[in-house]
PDB file of C-alpha atoms and ligand atoms in Angstrom:
ATOM      1  CA  MET F  12      14.859 -15.792   8.697  1.00  0.00           C
ATOM      2  CA  ARG F  13      12.347 -14.411  11.309  1.00  0.00           C
ATOM      3  CA  LEU F  14       9.786 -11.854   9.979  1.00  0.00           C
ATOM      4  CA  THR F  15       6.878 -10.033  11.831  1.00  0.00           C
ATOM      5  CA  VAL F  16       4.255  -9.539   9.175  1.00  0.00           C
ATOM      6  CA  ASN F  17       0.707  -8.264   9.994  1.00  0.00           C
ATOM      7  CA  GLY F  18       1.272  -8.837  13.853  1.00  0.00           C
ATOM      8  CA  ARG F  19       2.449 -12.613  13.286  1.00  0.00           C
ATOM      9  CA  ILE F  20       5.988 -14.179  13.584  1.00  0.00           C
ATOM     10  CA  PHE F  21       7.031 -16.151  10.622  1.00  0.00           C
ATOM     11  CA  ASP F  22      10.200 -18.345  10.375  1.00  0.00           C
ATOM     12  CA  VAL F  23      10.960 -18.082   6.820  1.00  0.00           C
ATOM     13  CA  ASP F  24      13.662 -20.397   4.670  1.00  0.00           C
ATOM     14  CA  ALA F  25      14.941 -17.965   2.004  1.00  0.00           C
ATOM     15  CA  ALA F  26      18.487 -16.530   1.229  1.00  0.00           C
ATOM     16  CA  PRO F  27      18.881 -13.150   3.242  1.00  0.00           C
ATOM     17  CA  ASP F  28      19.114 -11.192  -0.013  1.00  0.00           C
ATOM     18  CA  THR F  29      15.737 -12.462  -1.454  1.00  0.00           C
ATOM     19  CA  ALA F  30      13.230  -9.261  -1.924  1.00  0.00           C
ATOM     20  CA  LEU F  31      10.767  -9.242   0.742  1.00  0.00           C
ATOM     21  CA  LEU F  32       8.062  -9.209  -2.047  1.00  0.00           C
ATOM     22  CA  TYR F  33       8.814 -12.803  -2.962  1.00  0.00           C
ATOM     23  CA  VAL F  34       8.681 -13.868   0.382  1.00  0.00           C
ATOM     24  CA  LEU F  35       5.258 -12.001   0.878  1.00  0.00           C
ATOM     25  CA  ARG F  36       3.620 -13.543  -2.019  1.00  0.00           C
ATOM     26  CA  ASN F  37       5.225 -17.208  -2.433  1.00  0.00           C
ATOM     27  CA  ASP F  38       6.065 -18.312   1.205  1.00  0.00           C
ATOM     28  CA  LEU F  39       3.399 -16.309   3.209  1.00  0.00           C
ATOM     29  CA  GLU F  40       0.623 -16.260   0.605  1.00  0.00           C
ATOM     30  CA  LEU F  41      -0.017 -12.356   1.090  1.00  0.00           C
ATOM     31  CA  ASN F  42      -1.080 -11.264  -2.405  1.00  0.00           C
ATOM     32  CA  GLY F  43      -1.940  -7.833  -1.629  1.00  0.00           C
ATOM     33  CA  PRO F  44       1.561  -6.391  -2.584  1.00  0.00           C
ATOM     34  CA  LYS F  45       2.040  -6.681  -6.412  1.00  0.00           C
ATOM     35  CA  TYR F  46       4.806  -7.331  -8.738  1.00  0.00           C
ATOM     36  CA  GLY F  47       4.796  -4.347 -11.106  1.00  0.00           C
ATOM     37  CA  CYS F  48       8.015  -3.161 -12.341  1.00  0.00           C
ATOM     38  CA  GLY F  49      10.281  -5.255  -9.961  1.00  0.00           C
ATOM     39  CA  LEU F  50      12.726  -1.943  -9.796  1.00  0.00           C
ATOM     40  CA  GLY F  51      11.116   0.358  -7.171  1.00  0.00           C
ATOM     41  CA  GLU F  52       9.689   2.681  -9.465  1.00  0.00           C
ATOM     42  CA  CYS F  53       5.883   2.124  -9.894  1.00  0.00           C
ATOM     43  CA  GLY F  54       4.733   1.218  -5.965  1.00  0.00           C
ATOM     44  CA  ALA F  55       2.585  -1.671  -6.847  1.00  0.00           C
ATOM     45  CA  CYS F  56       4.533  -3.786  -4.379  1.00  0.00           C
ATOM     46  CA  ALA F  57       4.386  -1.401  -1.274  1.00  0.00           C
ATOM     47  CA  VAL F  58       4.128  -2.457   2.402  1.00  0.00           C
ATOM     48  CA  LEU F  59       4.354  -0.488   5.627  1.00  0.00           C
ATOM     49  CA  ILE F  60       7.630  -1.214   7.377  1.00  0.00           C
ATOM     50  CA  ASP F  61       7.496   0.485  10.778  1.00  0.00           C
ATOM     51  CA  GLY F  62       4.731   2.552   9.492  1.00  0.00           C
ATOM     52  CA  VAL F  63       6.569   3.890   6.540  1.00  0.00           C
ATOM     53  CA  ALA F  64       5.530   2.914   2.820  1.00  0.00           C
ATOM     54  CA  ALA F  65       8.511   0.830   1.275  1.00  0.00           C
ATOM     55  CA  ARG F  66       8.763  -0.741  -1.845  1.00  0.00           C
ATOM     56  CA  SER F  67       9.179  -4.645  -1.169  1.00  0.00           C
ATOM     57  CA  CYS F  68      10.345  -5.627  -4.521  1.00  0.00           C
ATOM     58  CA  VAL F  69      13.738  -4.132  -3.825  1.00  0.00           C
ATOM     59  CA  ILE F  70      14.128  -4.753   0.134  1.00  0.00           C
ATOM     60  CA  PRO F  71      15.950  -7.895   0.974  1.00  0.00           C
ATOM     61  CA  ILE F  72      14.579  -9.645   3.944  1.00  0.00           C
ATOM     62  CA  ASP F  73      17.686  -9.414   6.017  1.00  0.00           C
ATOM     63  CA  GLY F  74      16.765  -5.677   6.367  1.00  0.00           C
ATOM     64  CA  CYS F  75      13.353  -6.345   7.741  1.00  0.00           C
ATOM     65  CA  ILE F  76      14.387  -8.636  10.665  1.00  0.00           C
ATOM     66  CA  GLY F  77      12.634  -7.241  13.770  1.00  0.00           C
ATOM     67  CA  ARG F  78      10.730  -4.619  11.945  1.00  0.00           C
ATOM     68  CA  ASP F  79       7.019  -4.343  11.823  1.00  0.00           C
ATOM     69  CA  ILE F  80       5.743  -5.206   8.477  1.00  0.00           C
ATOM     70  CA  VAL F  81       2.047  -4.684   7.412  1.00  0.00           C
ATOM     71  CA  THR F  82       0.593  -5.698   4.126  1.00  0.00           C
ATOM     72  CA  LEU F  83      -2.743  -4.766   2.641  1.00  0.00           C
ATOM     73  CA  GLU F  84      -3.847  -7.762   4.319  1.00  0.00           C
ATOM     74  CA  GLY F  85      -3.076  -6.398   7.694  1.00  0.00           C
ATOM     75  CA  LEU F  86      -4.869  -3.266   7.385  1.00  0.00           C
ATOM     76  CA  GLY F  87      -8.504  -4.503   7.389  1.00  0.00           C
ATOM     77  CA  THR F  88     -10.850  -7.273   6.745  1.00  0.00           C
ATOM     78  CA  ARG F  89     -13.709  -7.444   4.301  1.00  0.00           C
ATOM     79  CA  GLU F  90     -16.028  -7.194   7.277  1.00  0.00           C
ATOM     80  CA  ARG F  91     -13.972  -4.315   8.719  1.00  0.00           C
ATOM     81  CA  PRO F  92     -11.924  -2.444   6.257  1.00  0.00           C
ATOM     82  CA  ASP F  93      -9.505   0.290   7.035  1.00  0.00           C
ATOM     83  CA  PRO F  94     -10.734   3.779   6.593  1.00  0.00           C
ATOM     84  CA  VAL F  95      -8.554   4.188   3.680  1.00  0.00           C
ATOM     85  CA  GLN F  96      -9.979   1.142   2.064  1.00  0.00           C
ATOM     86  CA  GLU F  97     -13.507   2.263   2.724  1.00  0.00           C
ATOM     87  CA  ALA F  98     -12.605   5.583   0.958  1.00  0.00           C
ATOM     88  CA  PHE F  99     -11.336   3.828  -2.094  1.00  0.00           C
ATOM     89  CA  ILE F 100     -14.470   1.726  -2.093  1.00  0.00           C
ATOM     90  CA  ALA F 101     -16.863   4.809  -1.805  1.00  0.00           C
ATOM     91  CA  GLU F 102     -15.090   6.344  -4.465  1.00  0.00           C
ATOM     92  CA  GLN F 103     -14.848   3.160  -6.766  1.00  0.00           C
ATOM     93  CA  ALA F 104     -11.295   4.426  -7.083  1.00  0.00           C
ATOM     94  CA  ALA F 105     -10.138   1.548  -9.465  1.00  0.00           C
ATOM     95  CA  GLN F 106     -10.216   0.409 -12.841  1.00  0.00           C
ATOM     96  CA  CYS F 107      -8.026  -2.960 -13.068  1.00  0.00           C
ATOM     97  CA  GLY F 108      -6.866  -2.601  -9.398  1.00  0.00           C
ATOM     98  CA  TYR F 109      -3.454  -3.434  -9.910  1.00  0.00           C
ATOM     99  CA  CYS F 110      -2.126  -0.282  -8.538  1.00  0.00           C
ATOM    100  CA  LEU F 111      -4.369   0.050  -5.485  1.00  0.00           C
ATOM    101  CA  ASN F 112      -2.206  -1.774  -3.147  1.00  0.00           C
ATOM    102  CA  GLY F 113       0.342   0.826  -3.522  1.00  0.00           C
ATOM    103  CA  MET F 114      -2.163   3.532  -3.491  1.00  0.00           C
ATOM    104  CA  ILE F 115      -3.811   2.349  -0.345  1.00  0.00           C
ATOM    105  CA  ILE F 116      -0.406   1.849   1.652  1.00  0.00           C
ATOM    106  CA  THR F 117       0.924   5.013   0.448  1.00  0.00           C
ATOM    107  CA  THR F 118      -2.135   6.986   1.551  1.00  0.00           C
ATOM    108  CA  LYS F 119      -2.117   5.048   4.798  1.00  0.00           C
ATOM    109  CA  ALA F 120       1.461   6.026   5.699  1.00  0.00           C
ATOM    110  CA  LEU F 121       0.866   9.569   4.756  1.00  0.00           C
ATOM    111  CA  LEU F 122      -2.316   9.882   6.991  1.00  0.00           C
ATOM    112  CA  THR F 123      -0.174   8.072   9.699  1.00  0.00           C
ATOM    113  CA  ARG F 124       2.436  11.006   9.781  1.00  0.00           C
ATOM    114  CA  ASN F 125      -0.046  13.806   8.594  1.00  0.00           C
ATOM    115  CA  PRO F 126      -3.607  13.093   9.505  1.00  0.00           C
ATOM    116  CA  ARG F 127      -4.727  15.925   7.607  1.00  0.00           C
ATOM    117  CA  PRO F 128      -3.026  16.447   4.393  1.00  0.00           C
ATOM    118  CA  THR F 129      -3.471  19.007   1.953  1.00  0.00           C
ATOM    119  CA  GLU F 130      -4.392  18.387  -1.626  1.00  0.00           C
ATOM    120  CA  THR F 131      -0.887  19.265  -2.714  1.00  0.00           C
ATOM    121  CA  GLU F 132       0.499  16.978   0.000  1.00  0.00           C
ATOM    122  CA  VAL F 133      -1.637  13.981  -1.190  1.00  0.00           C
ATOM    123  CA  LEU F 134      -0.499  14.704  -4.721  1.00  0.00           C
ATOM    124  CA  GLU F 135       3.083  14.818  -3.347  1.00  0.00           C
ATOM    125  CA  ALA F 136       2.612  11.318  -1.483  1.00  0.00           C
ATOM    126  CA  LEU F 137       1.170   9.720  -4.495  1.00  0.00           C
ATOM    127  CA  ARG F 138       3.248  11.092  -7.291  1.00  0.00           C
ATOM    128  CA  TYR F 139       5.699   8.041  -7.627  1.00  0.00           C
ATOM    129  CA  ASN F 140       2.607   5.495  -7.570  1.00  0.00           C
ATOM    130  CA  LEU F 141       2.013   4.543 -11.086  1.00  0.00           C
ATOM    131  CA  CYS F 142      -1.732   3.978 -12.376  1.00  0.00           C
ATOM    132  CA  ARG F 143      -1.502   2.590 -15.933  1.00  0.00           C
ATOM    133  CA  CYS F 144      -5.326   2.732 -16.239  1.00  0.00           C
ATOM    134  CA  GLY F 145      -5.520   6.686 -15.745  1.00  0.00           C
ATOM    135  CA  ALA F 146      -7.723   6.226 -12.409  1.00  0.00           C
ATOM    136  CA  HIS F 147      -5.702   9.013 -11.051  1.00  0.00           C
ATOM    137  CA  ILE F 148      -8.649  11.329 -10.439  1.00  0.00           C
ATOM    138  CA  GLU F 149     -10.820   8.905  -8.472  1.00  0.00           C
ATOM    139  CA  ILE F 150      -7.551   7.775  -6.530  1.00  0.00           C
ATOM    140  CA  ILE F 151      -6.843  11.435  -5.448  1.00  0.00           C
ATOM    141  CA  ARG F 152     -10.431  11.842  -4.464  1.00  0.00           C
ATOM    142  CA  ALA F 153     -10.198   8.496  -2.319  1.00  0.00           C
ATOM    143  CA  ALA F 154      -7.205   9.616  -0.567  1.00  0.00           C
ATOM    144  CA  MET F 155      -8.721  13.044   0.025  1.00  0.00           C
ATOM    145  CA  ARG F 156     -11.909  11.482   1.454  1.00  0.00           C
ATOM    146  CA  ALA F 157     -10.003   9.104   3.796  1.00  0.00           C
ATOM    147  CA  ALA F 158      -7.994  12.474   4.843  1.00  0.00           C
ATOM    148  CA  GLY F 159     -11.667  13.664   6.007  1.00  0.00           C
ATOM    149  CA  HIS F 160     -12.038  16.521   3.337  1.00  0.00           C
ATOM    150  CA  GLU F 161     -15.229  17.197   2.166  1.00  0.00           C
ATOM    151  CA  LEU F 162     -15.660  16.263  -1.723  1.00  0.00           C
ATOM    152  CA  GLU F 163     -17.756  17.998  -4.239  1.00  0.00           C
ATOM    153  CA  ALA F 164     -20.134  15.600  -5.942  1.00  0.00           C
ATOM    154  CA  ARG F 165     -18.960  14.246  -9.387  1.00  0.00           C
ATOM    155  CA  ASP F 166     -21.268  14.501 -12.507  1.00  0.00           C
TER     156      ASP F 166
HETATM  157  S1  FES N 229       6.996  -3.602  -8.154  1.00  0.00           S
HETATM  158 FE1  FES N 229       7.800  -2.742  -6.501  1.00  0.00          FE
HETATM  159  S2  FES N 229       8.009  -0.796  -7.145  1.00  0.00           S
HETATM  160 FE2  FES N 229       7.271  -1.672  -8.914  1.00  0.00          FE
HETATM  161  S1  FES N 230      -6.231   0.909 -11.579  1.00  0.00           S
HETATM  162 FE1  FES N 230      -5.097  -0.218 -13.190  1.00  0.00          FE
HETATM  163  S2  FES N 230      -3.162   0.295 -12.801  1.00  0.00           S
HETATM  164 FE2  FES N 230      -4.242   1.485 -11.406  1.00  0.00          FE
END
């Protein structure tokens, strides 16, 4: 199976119904996407497929052929992070960090289709991404910062 991930082409030896998440993590060593629920419900495994946030734990690789897959690793580097990644760092929007892949990828997809979302639109976009640590306030601030909104200083 031939996949395009982060601008590179990979030939993967896996069954067509293998979940994309397993191929990314186990074959391509791209560990940004996380295994959370494995059921398409938490968002930890999100990647961009043709610019749209998708849950890689429930997407078979044969549905990804010829499509442009971008993982967290493809957004930016440690030296040159994506503006969404910068915003999450600036807001220190994490506790354990396990959900952050999905939060960042979903925010990126939102800003691609809507560069200046309202807070309501941010909340709507992220409402199916679960954070077990309760870092939601910082995560929403980070998404708002990434969208270019001025934020009031926190106490
Ligand atoms: S691990 Fe894919 S949605 Fe939870
Ligand atoms: S920061 Fe731990 S799950 Fe969100």
